[in-house]
C-alpha cells in the first residue's frame, strides 16, 4: 500500500485528513491481514476525496469503554466494495472499513481481550461464555465470529440459536454459570449502528475493577491472529433457556388474581419495533391471560427498522403504528420495546379516548409505587423490615421515586447513569447476604435479603429502563411490559386509569417533572466539541441558569460522593447545577451516542386536585425556559 502514502500525506498537509487517521489507515492496510474488499473500499474513498468520511472512520480506534463497544457498522458513505452483491434496497454485504467502526477488526480485538481477562481471573477453568444478539444488521455474523474465537481459545460458548433480548443474555450468564457474556446490539440506536456489550460472571455489565481490566487487555491486542489452543465447543441454546427466563419473569407478578379478574376487560397493544421483544412478551401475556394485540407490521425481525425513523420507544414517532392499532381495538394502553428489549415505552388512554405517552420517569414511578403498596398490603414489607428494602434509581431519574420511598420508609439508593451500577448494587446485596443458596426459591431468597442485607423492590432510570428481579442484572423491557400490565389491571379493578393513579401520586407526594434535552455532534469534530463544551462548564461555570441563581455545583469527576449505603460513587464526567427554588440541571456526555445530554428537574407541592393542572403548567414552563437558556448558552460556548 506504499502507493497510498503520498496521497494520504498530501491530504494531511492540505488539512483535509487528520494525522491519526492517516496512521490508522496505513496500520489497517499494512499491519493487518486485510481482505481485498477492504483495501478497495479505502482506495475508493481516497479517489473520491471523501476525507470527512475517512476522518470519521479512522481518527481513532473504536474505544472499548466500560460497557463494551458501540459505533457505526455502516458508513455514511457506502463504498462499492462494501455494498458487494447486495441489491439496491439491501444493507451492505460487509461492515464498514475503519478502525473507528464496529466491524470484524474491532469485534476480534474486543473478544480476544475479554477472553484473555477471563483466563487471568479463572486460570484453572476453560473460559465459559454466553453470546447472544439482537436483530440488527451483522448481529448474527458478529455473534458467530465471537463464538468461533472463544472456541479456538479452548472455551465453551453457549450461543443463542436466534435473536434474543439483552436481559435474557444477562439472565443466561448466571443460569449457565458462565464467566462472562456478550450481547451484540446497539440497543435503540439508528440502523447503521451496532455494538458489543460485555457482562461478567454476576450477570451484570462490567464495573470496576473488571471494566478497567478488560479495557487493558483489549488495548494490548496487537495481532488479530487467533491460534487454536485446545478444542473448545459451541453449544446452541434456545428452549431450555427461554423457559427458565420466562419462569423468572412470571414470578414478578404480585397479584395474579387481579389480572384474572380483569382479563376480559383490559386490552393491551404490543409492538417489538422489529426487535427481540416478540420472542418473549407475547408468551408472558399469554401465560397470564391478557387480552392483547400485536402490531403485525412491526412484528418481524428487521435490522433496517423500516416502519420507523429510529427504533426508540421513547419517541412518539416510533409508536405511531401502535397508537393506530390501539385506537382500532380500543386498548387501555400500548407498550413498545426497543430492538434488544431492554427499554420500554408506554402510551395510555385518557378519558377522551386519546393516547398519552408517559415518560420513563412516570412509568418507573407508577410501577415502583404499585409494587411498594402491594408488598406492604401483603405483609411482605412492614415498618419493621422496610429499612432493609430499597428502590434503586440513577441520579438523573425523578425525585418522585425518592419521595415515594421515603414515605414507605424504604431506602432510595442513587447511582450514576447506567443500569450497570444498579446491577452492581444487586451484586453487593447478594454478597452481603452470604450469596444466594442453591436451593432457595424466590420467597426464601427475599426473606434472607430482608433479614441480612437489602431486598430489591424496583429499579429504574429515566431512559425507559426498569427491573424488579435480581436474577436479571440489566434493565428488562420484557419484565417491564408484564409489570406495567399488572399495574393497569389493578387500576382498572379500582375504577381508575393509569393516568388517574399517576395523578393520585402527585396529589400525595407533589408534582415532579423532568425534561431531557440532547444535542448531537457527530464524527471526530463532534467528539472534540463535546469535550470542549463539558470542560467549559468547569472552567466558566454559570452563576445563573436562566433566571435562577446557581446555588451549588456538584462535579462528579472531582467531588467525593457517597450513596445512602455509604459506598463511594465512581468518578464520572457529570455536573449537576442546583438552582434556587429546588430545580436542578445535570449535564453529561452520552456513553453510547455522539450526544451531550441535559437533564432538567423541577417539582412543586400540590394544594389539591383543583390546582394540579395549573401546577403542571407552571413547572413545565420552567423546564422549557431552562432548556431554551441551555441552547442559547451552548451557542455562546461553542462559538
XYZ file of C-alpha atoms in Angstrom:
639
model
C 0.000 0.000 0.000
C 3.012 2.275 -0.391
C 1.264 3.960 -3.328
C -1.257 5.422 -0.862
C 1.313 7.103 1.358
C 1.793 10.128 -0.913
C -1.898 10.986 -1.423
C -2.585 10.449 2.279
C 0.312 12.690 3.271
C -0.812 15.279 0.733
C -4.267 15.299 2.317
C -2.704 15.756 5.760
C -0.541 18.636 4.512
C -3.628 20.263 2.975
C -5.536 19.965 6.254
C -8.128 17.588 4.817
C -7.042 14.454 6.692
C -6.128 14.153 10.375
C -2.711 12.690 11.137
C -4.140 9.932 13.388
C -6.496 8.993 10.554
C -3.547 8.650 8.149
C -1.649 6.495 10.641
C -4.642 4.246 11.293
C -5.350 3.807 7.578
C -1.768 2.704 6.973
C -1.850 0.430 10.028
C -5.029 -1.301 8.880
C -3.785 -1.789 5.327
C -0.173 -2.714 6.074
C -0.161 -4.364 9.511
C -3.341 -6.433 9.484
C -4.465 -9.242 7.211
C -6.625 -7.027 5.070
C -9.001 -8.526 2.538
C -9.153 -7.132 -0.971
C -12.597 -5.560 -0.486
C -11.269 -3.606 2.498
C -8.346 -2.068 0.649
C -10.638 -1.406 -2.319
C -13.017 0.494 -0.009
C -10.253 2.720 1.305
C -8.954 3.294 -2.222
C -12.411 4.383 -3.412
C -12.837 6.820 -0.526
C -9.441 8.366 -1.307
C -10.124 8.535 -5.038
C -13.491 10.198 -4.384
C -11.982 12.726 -1.975
C -14.140 11.524 0.915
C -11.809 12.986 3.547
C -14.510 13.702 6.138
C -15.656 10.084 5.868
C -12.078 8.859 6.212
C -11.533 11.067 9.259
C -14.686 9.757 10.915
C -13.745 6.158 10.159
C -10.082 6.366 11.164
C -9.436 9.297 13.518
C -9.227 6.821 16.417
C -9.551 3.157 17.205
C -13.080 2.497 18.417
C -12.762 2.717 22.157
C -13.693 -0.254 24.310
C -15.494 1.622 27.056
C -16.698 0.416 30.423
C -19.662 -1.318 28.756
C -18.008 -2.512 25.563
C -18.124 -1.175 22.007
C -20.737 0.767 20.116
C -20.415 2.559 16.822
C -21.350 2.727 13.166
C -21.216 -0.549 11.281
C -22.461 1.104 8.090
C -20.661 4.220 6.907
C -22.275 7.497 5.948
C -20.689 6.770 2.573
C -21.043 3.143 1.470
C -18.366 2.005 -0.975
C -18.982 -0.333 -3.873
C -16.773 -2.959 -2.242
C -18.785 -2.786 0.975
C -22.060 -2.938 -0.921
C -20.879 -6.105 -2.624
C -23.555 -8.228 -4.233
C -26.436 -6.768 -2.237
C -29.376 -5.224 -4.083
C -30.308 -1.546 -4.140
C -32.532 -1.565 -1.064
C -30.472 -4.083 0.890
C -27.879 -3.482 3.606
C -24.195 -3.734 2.594
C -22.625 -7.163 2.283
C -19.720 -6.112 4.516
C -19.490 -3.890 7.604
C -17.709 -0.596 7.019
C -13.920 -0.495 6.949
C -12.271 1.656 9.603
C -10.503 1.490 12.944
C -13.320 3.597 14.433
C -16.124 1.422 13.049
C -17.972 -1.519 14.585
C -16.621 -4.269 12.350
C -14.684 -7.537 12.345
C -11.439 -5.742 13.249
C -12.825 -4.267 16.459
C -15.040 -7.246 17.289
C -11.997 -9.516 17.178
C -9.988 -7.197 19.423
C -12.829 -6.992 21.929
C -13.435 -10.741 22.023
C -9.757 -11.596 22.416
C -9.343 -9.026 25.173
C -12.345 -10.365 27.083
C -11.148 -13.969 26.748
C -7.681 -13.001 27.971
C -9.184 -11.321 31.021
C -11.352 -14.353 31.790
C -8.330 -16.637 31.575
C -6.407 -14.443 34.017
C -9.292 -14.358 36.501
C -10.277 -18.023 36.180
C -6.924 -19.669 35.364
C -7.997 -23.184 36.400
C -11.031 -23.313 34.097
C -11.522 -23.074 30.341
C -13.489 -19.894 29.524
C -17.274 -20.235 29.565
C -19.204 -17.518 27.761
C -22.780 -16.862 26.658
C -23.157 -14.998 23.349
C -26.420 -13.526 22.133
C -27.554 -10.966 19.589
C -30.460 -8.803 18.521
C -31.994 -8.215 15.072
C -29.521 -5.624 13.783
C -27.501 -5.827 10.604
C -24.455 -8.096 11.091
C -25.500 -9.059 14.648
C -25.735 -12.770 13.829
C -22.474 -12.915 11.896
C -20.710 -10.956 14.657
C -22.085 -13.381 17.269
C -20.908 -16.399 15.272
C -17.455 -14.863 14.795
C -17.098 -14.105 18.507
C -18.185 -17.672 19.323
C -15.633 -19.102 16.898
C -12.855 -17.056 18.517
C -13.746 -18.283 22.010
C -13.902 -21.870 20.736
C -10.441 -21.526 19.170
C -9.163 -20.348 22.544
C -10.467 -23.556 24.123
C -13.629 -22.099 25.600
C -17.213 -23.255 25.835
C -19.751 -20.943 24.222
C -23.479 -21.004 24.864
C -24.670 -19.400 21.623
C -28.322 -18.450 21.228
C -29.964 -20.128 18.263
C -31.601 -16.904 17.072
C -32.093 -13.330 18.207
C -32.859 -12.841 21.899
C -33.039 -9.857 24.246
C -30.265 -8.265 26.259
C -31.923 -9.044 29.626
C -32.171 -12.722 28.663
C -28.432 -12.662 27.988
C -27.859 -11.209 31.463
C -30.044 -13.955 32.940
C -28.271 -16.633 30.881
C -24.812 -15.786 32.251
C -25.922 -16.733 35.774
C -28.156 -19.563 34.568
C -25.284 -21.367 32.832
C -22.643 -20.417 35.401
C -20.618 -18.637 32.726
C -17.607 -16.442 33.328
C -18.858 -13.725 31.000
C -21.433 -12.827 28.386
C -21.528 -10.850 25.166
C -24.547 -9.189 23.586
C -24.287 -7.946 20.012
C -26.549 -4.906 19.979
C -26.672 -1.138 19.752
C -29.921 -1.053 21.730
C -32.174 1.729 20.409
C -29.574 3.420 18.177
C -30.251 4.036 14.446
C -29.943 1.125 11.980
C -26.398 2.000 10.944
C -25.019 1.201 14.424
C -24.105 -1.992 16.223
C -22.198 -2.865 19.361
C -20.517 -5.388 21.659
C -21.880 -5.317 25.197
C -19.844 -7.241 27.793
C -21.067 -8.877 31.009
C -19.155 -10.512 33.851
C -19.918 -13.672 35.838
C -22.516 -11.963 38.067
C -24.671 -11.266 35.006
C -24.054 -7.526 35.221
C -22.266 -5.238 32.826
C -18.603 -4.638 33.502
C -17.887 -2.426 36.512
C -14.712 -1.753 38.478
C -12.264 -3.404 38.603
C -13.309 -5.647 35.715
C -14.071 -2.800 33.303
C -10.560 -1.388 33.511
C -9.122 -4.912 33.434
C -10.879 -5.849 30.211
C -10.072 -2.481 28.625
C -6.421 -3.060 29.481
C -6.443 -6.468 27.806
C -8.161 -5.110 24.688
C -5.560 -2.348 24.427
C -2.779 -4.965 24.476
C -4.085 -6.749 21.377
C -1.578 -6.141 18.577
C -2.397 -9.134 16.406
C -5.772 -10.375 15.220
C -4.444 -13.849 14.542
C -6.289 -16.397 16.692
C -4.297 -19.542 17.374
C -6.180 -22.694 18.394
C -5.088 -23.527 21.945
C -7.236 -26.605 22.597
C -10.574 -27.945 21.441
C -13.456 -25.798 22.648
C -17.124 -26.176 21.887
C -20.167 -24.182 20.840
C -23.469 -25.236 22.406
C -26.584 -23.852 20.763
C -29.224 -22.844 23.336
C -32.876 -21.982 22.902
C -35.942 -23.612 24.510
C -34.467 -24.539 27.884
C -33.056 -21.050 28.397
C -36.287 -19.394 27.267
C -38.344 -21.489 29.691
C -36.129 -20.663 32.673
C -36.129 -16.952 31.826
C -39.917 -16.844 31.403
C -40.395 -18.590 34.748
C -38.180 -15.999 36.440
C -40.177 -13.125 34.939
C -43.520 -14.711 35.824
C -42.532 -14.590 39.497
C -42.603 -10.785 39.291
C -46.412 -10.735 39.274
C -47.663 -9.816 42.755
C -51.419 -10.355 42.408
C -52.289 -12.753 39.553
C -55.879 -12.920 40.756
C -56.377 -9.240 39.894
C -55.134 -9.898 36.359
C -57.545 -12.816 36.009
C -60.445 -10.664 37.194
C -59.703 -8.041 34.525
C -58.719 -10.438 31.740
C -61.882 -9.824 29.747
C -61.944 -6.039 30.092
C -58.300 -4.912 29.896
C -56.943 -4.617 26.354
C -53.258 -4.262 25.536
C -51.371 -3.483 22.302
C -47.737 -4.515 21.967
C -45.037 -3.736 19.404
C -41.437 -5.021 19.403
C -40.462 -2.450 16.726
C -38.861 -5.227 14.627
C -36.788 -6.391 17.606
C -36.395 -9.238 20.077
C -39.391 -8.455 22.283
C -41.593 -10.583 20.038
C -39.752 -13.649 21.335
C -40.820 -13.110 24.954
C -43.588 -10.581 25.593
C -46.463 -12.449 23.876
C -45.540 -15.603 25.826
C -45.708 -13.677 29.116
C -49.028 -12.060 28.252
C -50.432 -15.426 27.198
C -49.320 -17.032 30.457
C -51.429 -14.612 32.483
C -54.375 -14.473 30.129
C -54.101 -10.864 28.969
C -56.197 -9.763 26.003
C -53.618 -8.254 23.665
C -52.900 -7.464 20.028
C -49.505 -7.253 18.317
C -48.660 -4.597 15.732
C -48.130 -7.017 12.854
C -46.295 -4.538 10.624
C -43.560 -4.300 13.279
C -43.523 -7.918 14.444
C -40.965 -9.359 12.014
C -37.250 -9.025 12.887
C -35.655 -6.418 10.614
C -32.393 -4.560 11.266
C -33.482 -1.746 8.989
C -36.466 -0.925 11.228
C -38.382 0.091 8.101
C -41.522 1.458 9.752
C -39.772 3.999 11.999
C -37.157 6.719 11.761
C -35.463 5.343 14.886
C -36.422 2.227 16.901
C -36.520 4.139 20.168
C -39.708 3.569 22.215
C -39.331 6.904 23.974
C -40.003 8.687 20.671
C -43.625 9.314 19.756
C -42.892 8.649 16.074
C -41.862 5.067 16.855
C -45.258 4.443 18.483
C -47.478 5.794 15.709
C -48.466 2.384 14.326
C -49.082 1.077 17.836
C -51.325 4.048 18.599
C -53.302 3.387 15.403
C -53.738 -0.222 16.479
C -54.714 0.810 19.998
C -57.406 3.127 18.677
C -58.727 0.394 16.416
C -59.070 -2.182 19.219
C -59.892 0.400 21.928
C -56.891 -0.648 24.036
C -56.289 0.615 27.554
C -52.610 1.103 26.812
C -49.864 0.180 24.385
C -46.323 -0.905 25.125
C -43.273 -0.875 22.855
C -39.839 -2.415 23.276
C -36.623 -1.465 21.503
C -34.571 -3.870 19.329
C -32.801 -5.647 22.202
C -35.828 -5.332 24.542
C -34.104 -3.549 27.379
C -36.197 -0.356 27.099
C -39.971 0.013 27.145
C -42.176 2.939 26.175
C -45.875 3.254 27.001
C -48.897 5.288 25.922
C -52.118 5.115 27.947
C -55.678 6.010 27.001
C -57.033 9.143 28.647
C -60.624 9.997 29.435
C -61.205 11.334 25.911
C -60.017 8.221 24.077
C -56.659 9.730 23.131
C -53.330 8.119 23.920
C -50.845 9.944 26.105
C -47.188 8.980 26.144
C -45.682 8.515 29.580
C -42.070 9.434 30.256
C -39.608 6.905 31.580
C -39.758 8.695 34.922
C -43.546 8.385 35.048
C -43.559 4.728 34.040
C -40.956 3.859 36.659
C -42.740 5.838 39.374
C -46.074 4.140 38.712
C -44.531 0.657 38.863
C -42.448 1.488 41.951
C -45.419 2.937 43.843
C -47.643 -0.018 42.957
C -45.102 -2.627 43.996
C -44.407 -0.927 47.311
C -48.100 -0.508 48.044
C -48.969 -4.139 47.314
C -45.923 -5.581 49.111
C -46.902 -3.661 52.248
C -50.538 -4.674 51.784
C -49.483 -8.334 51.626
C -47.330 -8.005 54.743
C -44.149 -8.882 52.877
C -42.825 -5.453 53.766
C -43.562 -3.963 57.168
C -42.476 -0.989 59.236
C -40.096 -3.400 60.942
C -38.188 -4.517 57.825
C -38.730 -1.589 55.464
C -35.246 -0.205 56.132
C -33.868 -3.381 54.532
C -35.737 -2.844 51.273
C -34.788 -0.440 48.504
C -35.769 1.353 45.371
C -32.708 1.992 43.213
C -32.553 4.792 40.671
C -29.939 6.791 38.837
C -29.035 10.313 39.876
C -30.769 11.701 36.784
C -34.032 9.869 37.469
C -37.022 11.626 39.046
C -37.059 12.508 42.731
C -40.691 11.402 42.848
C -39.352 7.903 43.397
C -37.272 9.166 46.299
C -40.355 10.783 47.836
C -42.305 7.536 47.448
C -39.522 5.514 49.071
C -39.242 7.927 51.994
C -42.996 7.754 52.620
C -42.785 3.964 52.980
C -39.575 4.040 54.996
C -37.509 2.133 52.422
C -34.134 3.192 51.111
C -33.775 5.059 47.849
C -30.324 4.270 46.529
C -28.967 6.557 43.817
C -26.324 5.517 41.307
C -24.527 7.001 38.342
C -26.245 6.915 34.962
C -26.161 3.423 33.515
C -28.029 0.329 34.620
C -24.746 -1.453 35.250
C -24.481 0.487 38.506
C -27.906 -0.790 39.582
C -26.703 -4.292 38.714
C -23.600 -3.682 40.825
C -25.768 -2.826 43.854
C -27.642 -6.118 43.395
C -24.307 -7.940 43.412
C -23.330 -6.102 46.616
C -26.601 -7.068 48.307
C -26.191 -10.688 47.242
C -22.698 -10.789 48.694
C -23.815 -9.114 51.940
C -26.415 -11.877 52.385
C -23.701 -14.510 52.029
C -24.631 -15.447 48.477
C -27.834 -16.985 47.220
C -28.256 -20.599 48.386
C -28.715 -23.032 45.515
C -31.956 -24.376 46.981
C -33.540 -21.005 47.848
C -36.733 -20.187 45.988
C -37.725 -16.576 45.296
C -39.620 -16.130 48.592
C -36.858 -17.653 50.709
C -34.234 -15.516 48.992
C -36.343 -12.382 49.526
C -36.685 -13.183 53.231
C -32.955 -13.769 53.557
C -32.203 -10.402 51.933
C -34.680 -8.646 54.248
C -33.003 -10.262 57.234
C -29.333 -9.912 56.363
C -28.957 -7.441 53.515
C -31.227 -5.369 51.244
C -34.214 -6.601 49.247
C -34.525 -5.032 45.806
C -38.102 -3.847 45.254
C -37.649 -2.000 41.972
C -35.021 -0.152 39.977
C -35.217 2.225 37.080
C -33.691 5.004 35.084
C -35.294 7.865 33.228
C -34.179 6.444 29.886
C -37.009 3.891 29.884
C -35.194 1.086 31.720
C -36.733 -0.887 34.612
C -36.181 -4.055 36.629
C -37.523 -5.759 39.738
C -35.625 -9.056 39.826
C -32.018 -9.692 40.761
C -31.967 -12.784 38.529
C -31.507 -10.253 35.713
C -28.773 -7.669 36.255
C -29.764 -5.273 33.497
C -32.859 -3.336 32.541
C -35.581 -5.587 31.202
C -38.354 -4.405 28.886
C -39.922 -7.861 28.754
C -40.396 -7.763 32.521
C -41.495 -4.138 32.341
C -44.370 -4.920 29.953
C -45.600 -7.583 32.366
C -45.250 -5.356 35.441
C -46.968 -2.406 33.786
C -49.779 -4.661 32.577
C -50.366 -5.747 36.164
C -50.482 -2.115 37.292
C -53.039 -1.345 34.575
C -55.167 -4.328 35.624
C -55.059 -3.244 39.267
C -56.005 0.328 38.332
C -58.923 -0.952 36.269
C -60.107 -3.115 39.177
C -60.274 0.084 41.239
C -62.129 2.085 38.595
C -59.039 4.109 37.675
C -56.932 4.664 34.623
C -53.154 4.673 34.929
C -53.283 8.450 34.476
C -55.670 8.688 37.432
C -53.245 6.663 39.516
C -50.336 8.870 38.464
C -52.268 11.993 39.445
C -53.013 10.433 42.823
C -49.262 10.121 43.359
C -48.799 13.811 42.509
C -51.520 14.810 44.966
C -49.859 12.749 47.662
C -46.175 13.485 47.069
C -46.102 16.685 44.993
C -45.802 17.258 41.261
C -42.429 16.251 39.806
C -41.496 16.835 36.188
C -38.341 16.259 34.213
C -37.102 17.062 30.734
C -34.250 15.625 28.696
C -32.510 17.802 26.142
C -29.892 16.347 23.792
C -27.501 17.932 21.324
C -25.810 15.743 18.712
C -22.258 16.329 17.441
C -21.087 13.522 15.132
C -17.678 12.446 13.935
C -14.187 13.460 15.001
C -15.022 17.161 15.108
C -18.189 16.495 17.087
C -16.415 14.395 19.699
C -13.897 17.168 20.272
C -16.689 19.757 20.534
C -18.484 17.727 23.218
C -15.325 17.527 25.305
C -14.673 21.284 24.936
C -18.255 22.024 25.918
C -18.089 19.839 29.037
C -14.784 21.440 30.023
C -16.261 24.915 29.634
C -18.824 24.257 32.382
C -15.948 23.639 34.796
C -13.728 26.484 33.618
C -16.574 29.024 33.335
C -19.473 27.714 35.415
C -22.693 29.740 35.055
C -23.628 31.877 38.051
C -27.224 31.967 36.856
C -29.060 29.345 34.858
C -31.667 31.335 33.037
C -33.454 33.345 35.708
C -32.375 31.012 38.516
C -29.233 31.631 40.593
C -26.914 28.613 40.792
C -26.617 27.763 44.491
C -24.390 24.690 44.279
C -22.431 22.734 41.685
C -21.660 19.042 42.058
C -18.753 17.829 39.965
C -18.844 14.028 39.899
C -15.428 13.900 38.275
C -13.684 15.579 41.221
C -16.041 15.543 44.233
C -16.286 12.640 46.666
C -19.913 11.477 46.621
C -21.382 8.520 48.532
C -24.685 6.688 48.181
C -27.043 6.048 51.098
C -25.297 2.730 51.806
C -22.075 4.656 52.364
C -20.456 3.373 49.167
C -18.384 5.801 47.115
C -19.910 6.678 43.758
C -17.306 6.220 40.990
C -15.906 9.288 39.311
C -17.675 10.330 36.119
C -17.641 13.422 33.941
C -21.012 14.802 35.044
C -22.087 18.095 36.582
C -25.268 18.912 38.469
C -26.272 22.556 38.916
C -28.578 23.064 41.907
C -30.727 26.143 41.346
C -32.622 28.443 43.649
C -36.111 27.135 44.318
C -35.119 23.463 44.135
C -34.750 22.979 40.376
C -31.562 21.424 39.053
C -29.773 20.693 35.781
C -27.439 17.756 35.112
C -25.107 17.645 32.121
C -23.058 14.733 30.813
C -21.767 13.292 27.590
C -23.533 10.168 26.395
C -21.515 6.998 26.750
C -23.103 5.329 23.731
C -24.027 8.071 21.255
C -22.372 11.243 19.869
C -24.511 13.425 22.142
C -24.315 15.719 25.108
C -27.300 15.342 27.418
C -29.027 17.839 29.687
C -31.440 16.668 32.381
C -33.825 19.219 33.908
C -35.697 18.641 37.177
C -38.340 20.675 38.994
C -41.108 19.992 41.492
C -43.824 21.841 43.347
C -46.291 20.933 46.113
C -49.907 20.444 45.050
C -52.591 22.138 47.139
C -55.396 19.948 45.821
C -56.955 18.355 42.769
C -58.297 21.691 41.537
C -54.797 23.187 41.420
C -52.987 20.259 39.827
C -53.425 21.393 36.204
C -52.038 24.866 36.945
C -49.124 23.411 38.880
C -48.280 21.160 35.930
C -48.310 24.149 33.561
C -46.028 26.240 35.789
C -43.446 23.511 36.280
C -43.461 22.583 32.594
C -42.859 26.211 31.600
C -39.896 26.425 33.975
C -38.267 23.402 32.344
C -38.864 24.790 28.856
C -37.231 28.070 29.915
C -34.195 26.204 31.270
C -33.822 24.230 28.030
C -34.161 27.412 25.957
C -31.434 29.068 28.024
C -29.230 25.969 27.620
C -29.362 26.059 23.823
C -28.540 29.774 23.756
C -25.696 29.263 26.216
C -24.267 26.380 24.162
C -24.173 28.625 21.089
C -22.056 31.110 23.037
C -19.777 28.452 24.498
C -19.115 26.764 21.141
C -18.792 29.966 19.146
